[in-house]
XYZ file of C-alpha atoms in Angstrom:
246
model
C -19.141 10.019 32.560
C -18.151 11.881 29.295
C -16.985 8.451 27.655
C -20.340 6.999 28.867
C -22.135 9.942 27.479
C -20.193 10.064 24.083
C -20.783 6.261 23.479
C -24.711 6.581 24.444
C -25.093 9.247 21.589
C -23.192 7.322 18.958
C -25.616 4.207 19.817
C -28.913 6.392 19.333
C -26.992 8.447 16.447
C -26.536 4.906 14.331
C -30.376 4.203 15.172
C -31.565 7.231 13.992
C -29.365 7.562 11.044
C -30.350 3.971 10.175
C -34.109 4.377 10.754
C -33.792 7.924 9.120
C -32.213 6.501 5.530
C -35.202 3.498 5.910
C -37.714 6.259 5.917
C -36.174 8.234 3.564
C -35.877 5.409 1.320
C -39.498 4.037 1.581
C -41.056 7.408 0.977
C -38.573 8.009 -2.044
C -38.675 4.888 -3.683
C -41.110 5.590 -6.698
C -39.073 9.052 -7.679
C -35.697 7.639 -7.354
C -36.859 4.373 -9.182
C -38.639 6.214 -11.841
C -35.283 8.378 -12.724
C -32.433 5.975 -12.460
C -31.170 4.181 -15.879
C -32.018 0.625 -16.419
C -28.516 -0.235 -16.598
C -26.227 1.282 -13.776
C -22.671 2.675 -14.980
C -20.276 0.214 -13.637
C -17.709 2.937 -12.370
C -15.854 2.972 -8.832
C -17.861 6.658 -8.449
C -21.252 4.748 -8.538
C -19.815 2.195 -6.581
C -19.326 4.320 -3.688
C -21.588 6.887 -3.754
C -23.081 5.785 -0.851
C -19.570 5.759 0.808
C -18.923 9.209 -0.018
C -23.045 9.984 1.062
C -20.812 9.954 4.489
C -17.741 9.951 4.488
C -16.874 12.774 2.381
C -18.184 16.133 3.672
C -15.831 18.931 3.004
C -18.855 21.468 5.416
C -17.969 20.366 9.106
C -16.201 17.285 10.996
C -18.579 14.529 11.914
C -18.174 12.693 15.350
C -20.119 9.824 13.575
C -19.284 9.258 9.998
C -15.312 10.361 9.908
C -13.296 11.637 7.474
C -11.903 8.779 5.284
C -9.645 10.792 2.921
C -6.096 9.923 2.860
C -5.703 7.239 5.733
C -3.468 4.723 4.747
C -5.511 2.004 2.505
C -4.082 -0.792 4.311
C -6.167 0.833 7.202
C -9.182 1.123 5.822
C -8.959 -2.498 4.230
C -8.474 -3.331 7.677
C -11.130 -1.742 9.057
C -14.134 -3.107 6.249
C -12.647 -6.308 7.121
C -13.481 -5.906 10.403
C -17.072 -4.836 10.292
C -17.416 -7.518 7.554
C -16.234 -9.951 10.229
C -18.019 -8.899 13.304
C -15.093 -6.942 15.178
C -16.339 -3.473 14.503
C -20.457 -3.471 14.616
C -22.038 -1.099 13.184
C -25.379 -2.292 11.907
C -25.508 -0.157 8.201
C -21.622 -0.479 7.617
C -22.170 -4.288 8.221
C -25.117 -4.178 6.057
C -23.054 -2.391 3.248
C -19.849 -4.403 2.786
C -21.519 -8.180 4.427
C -21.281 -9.070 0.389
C -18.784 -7.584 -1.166
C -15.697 -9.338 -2.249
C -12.353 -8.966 -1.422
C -11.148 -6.812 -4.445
C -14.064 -4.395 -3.992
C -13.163 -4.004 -0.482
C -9.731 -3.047 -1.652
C -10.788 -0.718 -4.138
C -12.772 1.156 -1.975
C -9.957 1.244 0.309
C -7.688 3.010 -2.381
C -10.181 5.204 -3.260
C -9.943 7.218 -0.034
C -6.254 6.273 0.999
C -5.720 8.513 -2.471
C -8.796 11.000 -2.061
C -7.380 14.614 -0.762
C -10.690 16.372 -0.079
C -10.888 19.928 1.552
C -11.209 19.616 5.485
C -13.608 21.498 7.467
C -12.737 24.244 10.077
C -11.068 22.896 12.886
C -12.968 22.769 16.156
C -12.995 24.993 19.413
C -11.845 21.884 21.940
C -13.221 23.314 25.659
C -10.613 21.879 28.250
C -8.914 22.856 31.615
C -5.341 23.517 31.520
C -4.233 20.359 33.296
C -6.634 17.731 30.623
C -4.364 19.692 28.318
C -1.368 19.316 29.898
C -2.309 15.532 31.048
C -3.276 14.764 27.239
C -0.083 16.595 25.953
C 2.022 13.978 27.712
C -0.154 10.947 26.845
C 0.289 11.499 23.376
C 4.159 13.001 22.982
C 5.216 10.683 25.970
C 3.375 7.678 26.779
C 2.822 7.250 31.034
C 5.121 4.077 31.720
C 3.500 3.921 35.045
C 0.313 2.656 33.338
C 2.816 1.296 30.746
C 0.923 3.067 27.755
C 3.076 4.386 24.828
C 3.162 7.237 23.316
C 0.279 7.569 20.501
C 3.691 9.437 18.649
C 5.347 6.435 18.658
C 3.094 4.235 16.587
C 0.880 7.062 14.381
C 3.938 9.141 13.604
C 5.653 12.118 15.066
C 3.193 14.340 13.048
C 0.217 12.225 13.809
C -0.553 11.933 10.062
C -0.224 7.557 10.409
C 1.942 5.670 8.627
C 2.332 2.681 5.920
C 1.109 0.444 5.315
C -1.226 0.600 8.218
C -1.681 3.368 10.902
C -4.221 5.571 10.833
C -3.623 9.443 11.423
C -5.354 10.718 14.242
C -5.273 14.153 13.410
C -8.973 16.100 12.121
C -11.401 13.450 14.141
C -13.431 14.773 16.398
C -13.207 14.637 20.085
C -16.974 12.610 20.391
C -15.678 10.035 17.905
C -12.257 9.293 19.757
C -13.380 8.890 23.163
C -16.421 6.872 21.286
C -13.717 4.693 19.259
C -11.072 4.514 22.702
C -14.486 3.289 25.130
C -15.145 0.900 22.619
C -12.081 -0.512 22.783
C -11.680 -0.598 26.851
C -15.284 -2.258 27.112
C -14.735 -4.784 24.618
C -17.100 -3.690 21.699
C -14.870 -2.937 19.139
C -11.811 -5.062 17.944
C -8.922 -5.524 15.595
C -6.826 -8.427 14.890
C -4.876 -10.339 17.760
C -3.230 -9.348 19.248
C -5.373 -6.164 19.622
C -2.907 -3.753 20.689
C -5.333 -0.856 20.845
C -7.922 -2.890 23.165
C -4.934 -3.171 25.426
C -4.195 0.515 25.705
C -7.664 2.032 26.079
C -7.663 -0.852 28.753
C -4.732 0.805 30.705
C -6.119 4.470 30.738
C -8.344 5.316 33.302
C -11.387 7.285 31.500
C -10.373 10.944 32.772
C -7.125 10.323 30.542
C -9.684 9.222 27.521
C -10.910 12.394 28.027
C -7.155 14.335 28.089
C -6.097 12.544 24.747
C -9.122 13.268 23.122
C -9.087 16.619 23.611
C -5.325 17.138 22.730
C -5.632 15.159 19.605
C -9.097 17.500 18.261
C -7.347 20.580 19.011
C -4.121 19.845 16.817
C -3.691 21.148 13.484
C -4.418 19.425 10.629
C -2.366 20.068 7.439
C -5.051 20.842 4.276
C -3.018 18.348 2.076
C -0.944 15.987 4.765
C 0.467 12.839 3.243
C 0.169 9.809 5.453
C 4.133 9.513 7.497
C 7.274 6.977 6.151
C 7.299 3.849 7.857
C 8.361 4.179 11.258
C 10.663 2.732 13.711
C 10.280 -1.225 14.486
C 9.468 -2.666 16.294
C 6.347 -0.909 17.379
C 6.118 -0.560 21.340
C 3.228 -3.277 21.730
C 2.900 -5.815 18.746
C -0.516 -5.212 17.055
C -1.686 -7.613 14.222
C -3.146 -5.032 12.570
C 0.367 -3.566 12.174
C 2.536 -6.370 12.164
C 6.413 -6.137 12.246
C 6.790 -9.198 9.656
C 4.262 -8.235 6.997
């Protein structure tokens, strides 16, 4: 029920955020017109100032827009790829980056894999002893009974990611993991084949959702953490987001 519930208020977040910046932008469109240049500055800032609009608050954690700053830019390549392409949907990111070339893509990408912004205050994560416990294991461990891996064992012992592609899961917040994880195990959000992510959240019943998101929000996060070394190979599911052969 809390997956359900977390994934229901991401879907009527994104509508109101998207119907919210149409307004804003209707009423505002005379002003705004009136005081920008004739000629834009062609600079990667003005290029993604609307990236940084969300992705870059340094006030609180955001279970809907997350924190972009210093995941691994082969990542976050990956991931405008994807909503370019259709396997992430998310109707303004797909309206932001549906035209942009390849090389833009990428140097957005660098842009945050290099960024090293301030991070808010951590979060007070309410659970029970045993989700603790349960989540604990999930990610140090893995459960070979459900034959899941540990989330160590790909995003580093840390949890910082690695090169050239793992994300860090450390600093997102616990709404926007069991969002990202139930969009995985009901088939709305994808990566490339084979999807190795889609196949975990697939294996975890949702109360376990629910344990590793609430172990992963309540670790530390280090103010200036640099993404982990490569890790060991091969990973314990292949994944082509992170494949063994570049």
């Amino acid at each position: 029920m809390t997956l359900l519930l977390s994934a229901a208020r991401s879907a009527a977040r994104a509508r109101a955020a998207l119907m919210a910046a149409l307004a804003l932008s209707a009423l505002g469109a005379a002003p705004a017109w009136a005081d920008r240049p004739a000629v834009l500055p062609d600079t990667l800032q003005q290029r993604i100032a609307p990236c940084l609009s969300c992705h870059a608050r340094t006030d609180r954690d955001d279970a809907f827009f997350p924190r972009l700053a210093g995941k691994p830019a082969g990542y976050l390549y990956n991931q405008l790829i994807n909503f370019q392409q259709g396997r992430r949907r998310y109707p303004l990111m797909t309206w932001m980056v549906a035209p942009l070339p390849d090389p833009y893509l990428h140097e957005i990408a660098d842009y945050f894999a290099n960024a090293d912004l301030a991070r808010p205050p951590a979060p007070v994560v309410t659970a029970s002893p045993t989700e603790r416990a349960r989540g604990e294991q999930l990610v140090q461990r893995g459960d070979p009974a459900l034959k899941v891996p540990a989330c160590v064992a790909c995003h580093g012992a840390a949890l910082t990611g690695a090169q050239p592609a793992i994300p860090g899961l450390t600093g997102l917040p616990r709404d926007y993991i069991n969002a990202q994880l139930g969009a995985w195990k009901n088939g709305d959000r994808h990566a490339l084949a084979p999807d190795c992510m889609a196949e975990i959240a697939r294996r975890l019943p949702l109360q376990d959702v629910t344990a590793i998101s609430a172990y992963l929000a309540a670790q530390p996060v280090p103010q200036h953490g640099a993404v982990a070394t490569p890790i060991h190979r091969p990973l314990p599911l292949a994944c082509g987001s992170a494949p063994d052969q570049p």
